[in-house]
GROMACS .gro file of C-alpha atoms in nm:
model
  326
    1UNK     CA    1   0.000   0.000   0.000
    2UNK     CA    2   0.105   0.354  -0.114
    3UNK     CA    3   0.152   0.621   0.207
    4UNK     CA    4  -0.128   0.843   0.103
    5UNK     CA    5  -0.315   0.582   0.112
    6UNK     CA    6  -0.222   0.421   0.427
    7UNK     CA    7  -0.256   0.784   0.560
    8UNK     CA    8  -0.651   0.780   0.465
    9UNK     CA    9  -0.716   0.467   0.547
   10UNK     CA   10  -0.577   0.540   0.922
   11UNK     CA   11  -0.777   0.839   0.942
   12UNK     CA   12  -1.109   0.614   0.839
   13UNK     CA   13  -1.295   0.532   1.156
   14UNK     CA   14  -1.343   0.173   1.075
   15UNK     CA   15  -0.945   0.168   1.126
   16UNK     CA   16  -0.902   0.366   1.442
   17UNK     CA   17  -1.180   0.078   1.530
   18UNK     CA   18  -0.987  -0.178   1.399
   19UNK     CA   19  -0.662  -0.016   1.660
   20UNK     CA   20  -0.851  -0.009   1.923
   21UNK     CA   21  -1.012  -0.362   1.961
   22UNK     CA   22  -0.663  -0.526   1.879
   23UNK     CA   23  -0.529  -0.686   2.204
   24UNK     CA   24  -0.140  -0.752   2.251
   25UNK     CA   25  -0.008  -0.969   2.530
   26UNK     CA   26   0.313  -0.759   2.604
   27UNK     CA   27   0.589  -1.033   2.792
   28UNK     CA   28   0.977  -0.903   2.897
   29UNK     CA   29   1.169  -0.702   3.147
   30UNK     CA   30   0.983  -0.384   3.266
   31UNK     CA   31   1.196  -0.066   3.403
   32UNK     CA   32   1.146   0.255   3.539
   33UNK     CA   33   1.306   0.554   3.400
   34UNK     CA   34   1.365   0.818   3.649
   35UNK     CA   35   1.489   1.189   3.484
   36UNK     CA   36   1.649   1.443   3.768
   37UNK     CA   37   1.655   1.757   3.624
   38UNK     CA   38   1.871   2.052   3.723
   39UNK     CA   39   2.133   2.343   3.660
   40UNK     CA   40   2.514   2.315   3.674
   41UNK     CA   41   2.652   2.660   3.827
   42UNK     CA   42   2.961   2.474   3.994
   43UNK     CA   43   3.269   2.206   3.969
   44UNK     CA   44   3.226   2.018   4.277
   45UNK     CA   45   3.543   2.058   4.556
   46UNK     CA   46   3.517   1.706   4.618
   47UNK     CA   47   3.608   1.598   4.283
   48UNK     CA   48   3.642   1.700   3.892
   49UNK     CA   49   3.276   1.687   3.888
   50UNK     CA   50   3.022   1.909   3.806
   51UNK     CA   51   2.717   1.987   4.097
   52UNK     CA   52   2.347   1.957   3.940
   53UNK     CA   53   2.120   2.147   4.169
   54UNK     CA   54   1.803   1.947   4.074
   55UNK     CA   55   1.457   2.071   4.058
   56UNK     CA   56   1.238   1.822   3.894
   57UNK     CA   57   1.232   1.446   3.880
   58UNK     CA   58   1.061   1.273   3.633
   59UNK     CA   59   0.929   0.905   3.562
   60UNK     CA   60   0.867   0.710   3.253
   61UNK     CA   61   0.777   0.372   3.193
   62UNK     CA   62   1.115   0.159   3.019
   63UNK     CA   63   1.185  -0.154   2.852
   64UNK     CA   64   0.853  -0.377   2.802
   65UNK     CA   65   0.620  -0.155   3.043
   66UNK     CA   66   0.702   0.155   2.791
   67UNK     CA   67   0.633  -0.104   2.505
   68UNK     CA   68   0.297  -0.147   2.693
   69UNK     CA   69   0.247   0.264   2.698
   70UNK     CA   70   0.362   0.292   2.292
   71UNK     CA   71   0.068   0.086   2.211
   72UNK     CA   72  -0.204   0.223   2.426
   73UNK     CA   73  -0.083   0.574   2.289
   74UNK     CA   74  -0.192   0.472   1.942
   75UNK     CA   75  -0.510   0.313   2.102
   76UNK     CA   76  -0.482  -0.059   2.130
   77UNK     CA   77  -0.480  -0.244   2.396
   78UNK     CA   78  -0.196  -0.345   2.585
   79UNK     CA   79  -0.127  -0.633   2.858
   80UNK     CA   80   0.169  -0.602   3.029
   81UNK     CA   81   0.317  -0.931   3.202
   82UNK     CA   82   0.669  -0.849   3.381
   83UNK     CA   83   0.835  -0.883   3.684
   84UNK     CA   84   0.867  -0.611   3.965
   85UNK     CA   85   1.026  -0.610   4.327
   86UNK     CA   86   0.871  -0.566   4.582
   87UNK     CA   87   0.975  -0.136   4.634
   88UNK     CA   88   0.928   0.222   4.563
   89UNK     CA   89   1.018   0.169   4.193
   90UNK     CA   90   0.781  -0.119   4.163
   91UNK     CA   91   0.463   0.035   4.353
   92UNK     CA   92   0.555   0.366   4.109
   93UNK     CA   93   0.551   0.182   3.769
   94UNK     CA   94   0.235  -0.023   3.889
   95UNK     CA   95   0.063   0.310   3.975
   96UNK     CA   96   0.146   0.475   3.631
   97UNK     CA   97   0.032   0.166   3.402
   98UNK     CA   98  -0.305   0.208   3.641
   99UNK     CA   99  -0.309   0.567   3.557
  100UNK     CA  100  -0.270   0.476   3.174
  101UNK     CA  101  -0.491   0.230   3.171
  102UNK     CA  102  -0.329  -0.026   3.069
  103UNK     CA  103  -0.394  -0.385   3.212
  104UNK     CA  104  -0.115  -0.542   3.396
  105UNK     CA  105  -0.027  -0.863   3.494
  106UNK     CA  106   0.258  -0.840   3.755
  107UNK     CA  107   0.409  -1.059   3.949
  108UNK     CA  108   0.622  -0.935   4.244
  109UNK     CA  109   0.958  -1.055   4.348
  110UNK     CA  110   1.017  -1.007   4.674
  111UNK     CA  111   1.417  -1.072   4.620
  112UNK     CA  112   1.479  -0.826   4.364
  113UNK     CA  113   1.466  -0.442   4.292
  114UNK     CA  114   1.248  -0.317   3.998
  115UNK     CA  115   1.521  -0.238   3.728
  116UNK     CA  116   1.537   0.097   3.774
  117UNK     CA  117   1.749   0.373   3.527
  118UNK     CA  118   1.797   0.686   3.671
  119UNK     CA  119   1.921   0.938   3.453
  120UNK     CA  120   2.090   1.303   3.550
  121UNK     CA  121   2.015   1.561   3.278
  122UNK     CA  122   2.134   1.956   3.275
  123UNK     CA  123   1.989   2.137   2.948
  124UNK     CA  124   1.945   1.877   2.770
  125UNK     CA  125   2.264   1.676   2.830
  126UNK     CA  126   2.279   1.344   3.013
  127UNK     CA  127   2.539   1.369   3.273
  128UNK     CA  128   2.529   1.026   3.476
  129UNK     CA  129   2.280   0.702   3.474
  130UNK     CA  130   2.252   0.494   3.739
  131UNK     CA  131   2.088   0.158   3.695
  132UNK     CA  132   1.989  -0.067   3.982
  133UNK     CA  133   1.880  -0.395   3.858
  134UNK     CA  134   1.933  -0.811   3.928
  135UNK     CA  135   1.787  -1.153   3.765
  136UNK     CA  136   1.443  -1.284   3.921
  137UNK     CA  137   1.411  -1.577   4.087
  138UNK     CA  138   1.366  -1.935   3.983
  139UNK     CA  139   0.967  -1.851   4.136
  140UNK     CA  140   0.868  -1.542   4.005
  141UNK     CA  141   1.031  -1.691   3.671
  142UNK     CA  142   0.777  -1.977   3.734
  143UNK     CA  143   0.460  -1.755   3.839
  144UNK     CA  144   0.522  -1.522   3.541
  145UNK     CA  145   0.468  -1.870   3.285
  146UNK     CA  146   0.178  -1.956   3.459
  147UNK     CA  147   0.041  -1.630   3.447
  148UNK     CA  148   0.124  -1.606   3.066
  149UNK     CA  149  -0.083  -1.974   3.016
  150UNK     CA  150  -0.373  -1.793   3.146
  151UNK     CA  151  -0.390  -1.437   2.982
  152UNK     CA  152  -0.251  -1.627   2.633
  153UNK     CA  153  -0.628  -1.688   2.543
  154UNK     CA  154  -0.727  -1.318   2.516
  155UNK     CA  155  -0.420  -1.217   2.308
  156UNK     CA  156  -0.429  -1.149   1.957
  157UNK     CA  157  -0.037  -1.113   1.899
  158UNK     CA  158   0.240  -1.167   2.158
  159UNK     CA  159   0.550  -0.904   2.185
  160UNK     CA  160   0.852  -1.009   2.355
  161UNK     CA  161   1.056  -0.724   2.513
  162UNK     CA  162   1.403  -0.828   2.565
  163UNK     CA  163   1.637  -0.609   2.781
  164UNK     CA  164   1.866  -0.887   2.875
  165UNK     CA  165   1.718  -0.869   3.263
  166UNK     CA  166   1.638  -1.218   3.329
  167UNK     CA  167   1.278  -1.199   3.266
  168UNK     CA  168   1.246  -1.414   2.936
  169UNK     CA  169   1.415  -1.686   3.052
  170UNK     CA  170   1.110  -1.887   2.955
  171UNK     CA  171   1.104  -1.773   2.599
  172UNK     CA  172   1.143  -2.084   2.435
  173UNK     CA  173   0.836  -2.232   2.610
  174UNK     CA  174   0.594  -1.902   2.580
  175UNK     CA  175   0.680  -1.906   2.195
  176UNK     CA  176   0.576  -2.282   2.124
  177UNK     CA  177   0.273  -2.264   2.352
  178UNK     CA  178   0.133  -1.992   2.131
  179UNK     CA  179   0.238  -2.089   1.839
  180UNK     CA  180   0.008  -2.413   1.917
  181UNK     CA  181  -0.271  -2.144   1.994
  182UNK     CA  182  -0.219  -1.967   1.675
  183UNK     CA  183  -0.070  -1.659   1.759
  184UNK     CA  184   0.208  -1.423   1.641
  185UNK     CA  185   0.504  -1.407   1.855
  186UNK     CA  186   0.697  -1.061   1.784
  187UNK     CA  187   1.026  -1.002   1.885
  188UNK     CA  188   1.281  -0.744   2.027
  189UNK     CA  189   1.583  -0.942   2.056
  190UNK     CA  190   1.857  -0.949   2.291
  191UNK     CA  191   2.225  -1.072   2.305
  192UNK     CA  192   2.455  -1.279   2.073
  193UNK     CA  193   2.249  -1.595   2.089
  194UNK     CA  194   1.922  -1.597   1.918
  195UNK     CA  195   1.852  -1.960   1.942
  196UNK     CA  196   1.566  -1.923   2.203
  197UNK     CA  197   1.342  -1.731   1.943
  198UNK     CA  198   1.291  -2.034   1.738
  199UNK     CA  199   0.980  -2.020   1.561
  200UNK     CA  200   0.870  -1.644   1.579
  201UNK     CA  201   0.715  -1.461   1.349
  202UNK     CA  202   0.876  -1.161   1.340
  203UNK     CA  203   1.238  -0.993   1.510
  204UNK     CA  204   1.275  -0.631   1.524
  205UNK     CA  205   1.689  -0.595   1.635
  206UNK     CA  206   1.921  -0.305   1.497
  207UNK     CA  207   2.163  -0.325   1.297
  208UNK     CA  208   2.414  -0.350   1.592
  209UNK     CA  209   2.236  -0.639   1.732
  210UNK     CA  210   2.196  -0.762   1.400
  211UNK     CA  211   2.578  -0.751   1.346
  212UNK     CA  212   2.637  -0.949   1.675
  213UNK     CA  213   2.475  -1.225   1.560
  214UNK     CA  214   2.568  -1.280   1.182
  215UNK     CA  215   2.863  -1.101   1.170
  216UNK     CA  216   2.978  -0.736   1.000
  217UNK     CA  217   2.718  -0.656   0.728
  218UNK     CA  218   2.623  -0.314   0.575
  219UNK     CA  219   2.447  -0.324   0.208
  220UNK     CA  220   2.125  -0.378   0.133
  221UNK     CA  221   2.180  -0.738  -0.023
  222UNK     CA  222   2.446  -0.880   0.244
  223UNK     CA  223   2.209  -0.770   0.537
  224UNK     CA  224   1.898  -0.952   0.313
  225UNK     CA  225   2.138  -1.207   0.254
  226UNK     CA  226   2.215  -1.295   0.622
  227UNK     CA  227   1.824  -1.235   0.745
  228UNK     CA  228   1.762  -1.528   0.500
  229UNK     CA  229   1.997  -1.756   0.630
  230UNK     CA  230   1.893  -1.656   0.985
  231UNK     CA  231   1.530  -1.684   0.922
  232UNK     CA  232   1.551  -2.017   0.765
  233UNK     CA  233   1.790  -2.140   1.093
  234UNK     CA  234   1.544  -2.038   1.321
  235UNK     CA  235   1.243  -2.069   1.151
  236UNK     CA  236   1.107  -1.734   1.124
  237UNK     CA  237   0.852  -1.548   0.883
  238UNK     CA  238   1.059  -1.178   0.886
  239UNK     CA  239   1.311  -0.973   1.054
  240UNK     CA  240   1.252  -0.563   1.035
  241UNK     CA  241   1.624  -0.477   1.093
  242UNK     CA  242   1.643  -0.104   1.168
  243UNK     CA  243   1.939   0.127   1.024
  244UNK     CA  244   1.962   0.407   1.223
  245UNK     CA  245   1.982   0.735   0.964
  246UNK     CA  246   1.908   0.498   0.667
  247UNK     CA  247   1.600   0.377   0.765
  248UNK     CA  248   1.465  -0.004   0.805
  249UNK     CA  249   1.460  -0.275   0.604
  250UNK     CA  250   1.217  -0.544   0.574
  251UNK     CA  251   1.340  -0.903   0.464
  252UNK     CA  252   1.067  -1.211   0.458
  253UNK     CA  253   1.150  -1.505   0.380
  254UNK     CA  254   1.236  -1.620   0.033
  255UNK     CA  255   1.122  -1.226  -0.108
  256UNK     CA  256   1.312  -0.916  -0.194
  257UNK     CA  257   1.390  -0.700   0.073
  258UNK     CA  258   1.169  -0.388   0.141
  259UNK     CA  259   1.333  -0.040   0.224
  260UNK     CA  260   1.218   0.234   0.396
  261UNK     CA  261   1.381   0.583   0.445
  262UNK     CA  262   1.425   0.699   0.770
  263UNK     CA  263   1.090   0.946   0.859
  264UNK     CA  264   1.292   1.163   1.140
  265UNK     CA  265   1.280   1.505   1.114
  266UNK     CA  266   1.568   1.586   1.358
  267UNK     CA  267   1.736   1.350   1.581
  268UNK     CA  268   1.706   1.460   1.962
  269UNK     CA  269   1.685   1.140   2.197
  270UNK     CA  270   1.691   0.773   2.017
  271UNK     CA  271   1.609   0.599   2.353
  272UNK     CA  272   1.291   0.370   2.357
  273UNK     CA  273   1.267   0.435   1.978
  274UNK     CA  274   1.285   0.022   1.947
  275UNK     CA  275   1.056  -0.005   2.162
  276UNK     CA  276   0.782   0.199   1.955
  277UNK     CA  277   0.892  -0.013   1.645
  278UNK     CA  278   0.807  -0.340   1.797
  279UNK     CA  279   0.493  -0.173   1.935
  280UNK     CA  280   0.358  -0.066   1.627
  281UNK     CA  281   0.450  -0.425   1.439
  282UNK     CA  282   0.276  -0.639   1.658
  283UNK     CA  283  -0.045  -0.386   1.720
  284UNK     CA  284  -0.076  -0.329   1.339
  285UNK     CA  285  -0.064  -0.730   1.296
  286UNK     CA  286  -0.339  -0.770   1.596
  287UNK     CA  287  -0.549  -0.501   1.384
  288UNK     CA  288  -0.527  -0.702   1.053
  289UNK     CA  289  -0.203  -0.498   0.871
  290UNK     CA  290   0.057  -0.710   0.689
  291UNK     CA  291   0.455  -0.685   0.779
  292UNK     CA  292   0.502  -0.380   0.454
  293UNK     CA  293   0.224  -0.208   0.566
  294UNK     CA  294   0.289  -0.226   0.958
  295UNK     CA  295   0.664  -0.103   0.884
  296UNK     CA  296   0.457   0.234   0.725
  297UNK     CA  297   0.327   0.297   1.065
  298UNK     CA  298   0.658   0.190   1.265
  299UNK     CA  299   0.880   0.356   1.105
  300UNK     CA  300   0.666   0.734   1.112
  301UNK     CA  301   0.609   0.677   1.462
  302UNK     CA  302   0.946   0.637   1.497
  303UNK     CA  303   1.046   0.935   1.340
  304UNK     CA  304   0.785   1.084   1.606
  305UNK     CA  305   0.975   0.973   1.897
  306UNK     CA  306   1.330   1.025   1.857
  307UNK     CA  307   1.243   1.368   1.833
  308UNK     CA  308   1.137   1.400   2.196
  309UNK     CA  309   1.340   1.384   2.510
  310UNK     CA  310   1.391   1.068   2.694
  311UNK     CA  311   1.182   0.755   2.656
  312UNK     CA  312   0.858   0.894   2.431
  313UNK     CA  313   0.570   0.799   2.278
  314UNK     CA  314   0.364   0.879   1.986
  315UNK     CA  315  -0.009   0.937   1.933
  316UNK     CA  316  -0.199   0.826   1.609
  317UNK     CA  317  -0.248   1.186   1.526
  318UNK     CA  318   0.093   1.260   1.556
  319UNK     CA  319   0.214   0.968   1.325
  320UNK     CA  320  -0.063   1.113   1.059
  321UNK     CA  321   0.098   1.426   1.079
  322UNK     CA  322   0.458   1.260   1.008
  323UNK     CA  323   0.296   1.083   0.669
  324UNK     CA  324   0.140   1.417   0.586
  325UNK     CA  325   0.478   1.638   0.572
  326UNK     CA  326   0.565   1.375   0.361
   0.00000   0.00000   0.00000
């Protein structure tokens, strides 16, 4: 499909219909993203530091709760399953997916911390993150896959987030349970091993991450030419590998790759822009879109996002806005 007409169909309210009754099971490590805010005026005396006098703090949702958030923006609907600890960070990123709305399935760990990223930021510039985070346990690891055998039912695609926290251990077993209930498992991979995604649908890495795992590509064909080999290894339908300035490219298997130009306007903040590509693949697939069609919507949204401060979102409007200066 052609962008203008993509663009009019999105604006049709059969579509925005179509959005909004499409369910995604959301499954991976869930973070909070904590900004503080402030003013350097000063070297510290302590040490060849600079002082930030903050005065505001911020929270966002990360990882596979802001995956959650990117798809309830747009106006599907989102169920988040994660693991939290049992703390401040975990009662605060419970109490903001309440305020959003969006249905949660969380299972507490009383032996962790909620992986928590605080950032330190002076006009505009990140000075310092801090991350506080640890594996779960052997039981919440076991509670989260029951939980997952229960809310599978309701779920028209399944997203995995993977931040590399310990919270898709399981993987393996949530893919081939719904791929025996028919559903779409969508991917946003993690590490050098990709063995445990076996018989996905769909794998959303970078180019990096890409890179990692098939070695040092770069052109159009070689990239196509190691997403075929990796698709047919592991069995999967497509991998949307996404190039930074030079867009994303689409390879399914046995077909010619598809290309897309990047849709950013200016660059300010890439951080969570992954997670608003997987977002938009999987939700467009629950609401009936194919892979070339979905990538219209991911890759515009993107362009919304890393445009913003921080981790971001975008609206539908917003994204029909990006396809109109086009």
């Amino acid at each position: 499909m052609v962008l203008g007409e993509f663009k009019a169909m999105l604006k049709q309210a059969q579509w925005r219909k179509n959005l909004a009754n499409a369910r995604v099971l959301v499954v991976g490590d869930s973070m909070l993203d904590r900004y503080w805010l402030g003013d350097v005026n000063r070297i510290s005396p302590e040490a060849p530091v600079p002082v930030v006098s903050v005065n505001i703090i911020e929270q966002r949702l990360g990882g596979a709760a802001n995956v959650a958030l990117n798809i309830s923006r747009v106006g599907g609907q989102a169920q988040l399953l994660s693991i939290i600890g049992d703390d401040d960070a975990g009662s605060a990123l419970e109490a903001m997916l309440g305020e959003e709305k969006i249905e949660s399935c969380l299972q507490t760990d009383h032996g962790k911390p909620t992986t928590l990223k605080v950032r330190m930021v002076s006009r505009n510039q990140q000075l310092l993150r801090a991350d506080f985070e640890s594996e779960p346990s052997a039981e919440a690891l076991a509670a989260s896959y029951a939980a997952f055998e229960t809310v599978l039912e309701a779920a028209d695609v399944v997203l995995v987030s993977d931040y590399g926290k310990g919270g898709t251990r399981d993987i393996a077993k949530m893919i081939t349970l719904a791929k025996a209930k028919g559903k779409a498992v969508y991917i946003d991979p993690k590490g050098k091993d990709y063995s445990a995604y076996q018989g996905a649908s769909l794998m959303t890495p970078n180019l990096s991450e890409f890179q990692q795992v098939v070695g040092e590509v770069y052109e159009f064909e070689d990239i196509n030419t190691a997403a075929q080999s990796l698709m047919t290894e592991l069995d999967l339908s497509a991998c949307l590998i996404t190039l930074s300035e030079r867009g994303m490219l689409l390879c399914q298997r046995n077909a010619e790759p598809i290309h897309q130009a990047t849709r950013a306007r200016e660059v300010y903040d890439v951080t969570g822009a992954g997670d608003t590509v997987i977002a938009m693949m999987a939700l467009s697939k629950a609401a009936g879109f194919d892979d070339e069609d979905a990538m219209i919507l991911a890759n515009h949204a993107a362009g919304v996002v890393v445009s913003k401060m921080g981790t971001a979102t975008a609206d539908l409007d917003e994204i029909i806005a990006s396809m109109e200066r086009k």
